[in-house]
Amino acid sequence: QVHLVESGGGLVQAGGSLRLSCAASERTFSNYAMGWFCQAPGKEHEFVAYITWNSGSTTYADSVKGRFFISRDNGKMTLYLQMNGLKPEDTAVYYCAATARQRYSDQPNSYDYWGQGTQVTVAS
């Protein structure tokens, strides 16, 4: 089991940047592949980015490619999402999630543990 806590959200102008963090409280963090999802009001969870347990591979949603970058530091038990060139349509609650399946998935039900989310609001 792994407990996840996101931070780093906030209000930013369009074109600005934010860096989200997701801190785990267990050393087992390094055993999990990780993902970022977002959820806008009235919508389902939407896949944003994925990273393997050893950072060997990353995958991004088309909508964020070239703007967002996922990374992790297993020694610090922390996952990151660098968000650049933010757009108003990026406004959502952002969640990190952990999956024991060492295989890429963009489906929320493939992920075993979730954080509580952090709000990102992009003003036009």
XYZ file of C-alpha atoms in Angstrom:
124
model
C 0.000 0.000 0.000
C 1.133 3.571 -0.628
C -0.282 6.851 0.678
C -0.056 9.784 -1.757
C -0.325 13.530 -1.118
C -0.325 16.104 -3.930
C 0.764 19.710 -3.653
C 1.739 22.625 -5.876
C -1.591 23.554 -7.397
C -2.870 27.097 -7.555
C -4.061 29.969 -9.731
C -1.896 30.933 -12.693
C -2.291 33.098 -15.782
C -2.520 31.472 -19.197
C 0.967 30.757 -20.498
C 2.352 30.314 -17.009
C 3.867 27.294 -15.301
C 3.268 25.160 -12.238
C 5.091 22.193 -10.767
C 2.954 19.625 -9.015
C 4.423 17.213 -6.504
C 3.086 13.929 -5.194
C 4.754 12.694 -2.020
C 4.541 9.071 -0.937
C 4.974 7.957 2.638
C 6.241 4.434 1.949
C 9.494 3.152 0.427
C 7.327 0.824 -1.679
C 6.733 3.906 -3.885
C 9.586 2.725 -6.115
C 7.674 -0.507 -6.827
C 4.845 1.330 -8.561
C 4.392 2.873 -11.959
C 2.742 6.265 -11.557
C 0.258 8.403 -13.389
C -1.233 11.871 -13.315
C -4.927 12.371 -14.032
C -7.129 15.435 -14.019
C -10.822 15.959 -13.440
C -12.724 19.057 -14.487
C -16.152 19.813 -13.000
C -18.796 17.459 -14.347
C -16.259 15.286 -16.173
C -14.611 11.930 -15.637
C -10.972 11.443 -14.677
C -8.792 12.149 -17.706
C -5.323 10.695 -18.244
C -2.479 13.204 -18.319
C 0.851 11.365 -18.026
C 2.482 8.071 -17.011
C 5.938 7.020 -15.870
C 7.406 3.585 -15.220
C 8.864 2.648 -11.835
C 12.425 3.389 -12.968
C 11.647 6.425 -15.168
C 12.583 4.307 -18.162
C 9.483 5.283 -20.113
C 6.939 8.091 -20.098
C 3.659 8.578 -21.944
C 1.547 11.701 -22.344
C -1.948 12.596 -23.417
C -1.917 14.333 -26.794
C -3.349 17.471 -25.221
C -0.274 18.001 -23.019
C 2.595 16.676 -25.144
C 5.441 19.155 -25.312
C 3.977 21.224 -22.453
C 3.860 18.868 -19.456
C 6.687 16.660 -18.186
C 6.402 13.834 -15.676
C 9.338 12.755 -13.539
C 10.040 10.986 -10.265
C 12.684 10.741 -7.592
C 12.444 7.345 -5.917
C 14.991 8.348 -3.269
C 12.702 11.198 -2.226
C 9.588 9.081 -2.830
C 8.137 11.897 -4.921
C 6.448 12.202 -8.300
C 6.394 15.475 -10.238
C 4.448 17.085 -13.036
C 6.035 20.157 -14.619
C 3.284 22.081 -16.364
C 4.322 24.755 -18.887
C 2.330 26.850 -21.324
C -0.811 26.417 -19.257
C -4.150 26.993 -20.923
C -7.585 27.729 -19.409
C -8.724 24.276 -20.550
C -6.084 22.730 -18.253
C -8.154 23.918 -15.270
C -9.014 20.850 -13.177
C -8.209 18.949 -10.018
C -5.011 16.977 -10.621
C -4.475 13.571 -9.015
C -1.482 11.309 -8.818
C -2.086 7.572 -8.829
C -0.018 4.434 -8.358
C -0.367 1.130 -10.165
C 1.292 -2.175 -9.353
C 0.859 -3.245 -12.968
C 4.171 -2.662 -14.715
C 2.404 -1.926 -17.942
C 1.219 1.387 -19.367
C -2.439 2.233 -18.857
C -4.434 5.424 -19.307
C -7.470 3.938 -17.572
C -8.227 5.129 -14.034
C -9.428 1.686 -12.956
C -5.927 0.305 -13.599
C -4.564 2.376 -10.719
C -4.619 1.077 -7.162
C -3.924 4.131 -5.003
C -4.856 7.785 -5.407
C -4.016 11.064 -3.756
C -6.626 13.593 -2.662
C -5.962 15.960 -5.569
C -4.725 19.514 -5.990
C -6.631 22.280 -7.789
C -5.087 23.954 -10.829
C -6.868 27.026 -12.160
C -5.657 28.803 -15.290
C -7.029 32.286 -15.866
C -7.358 33.643 -19.392
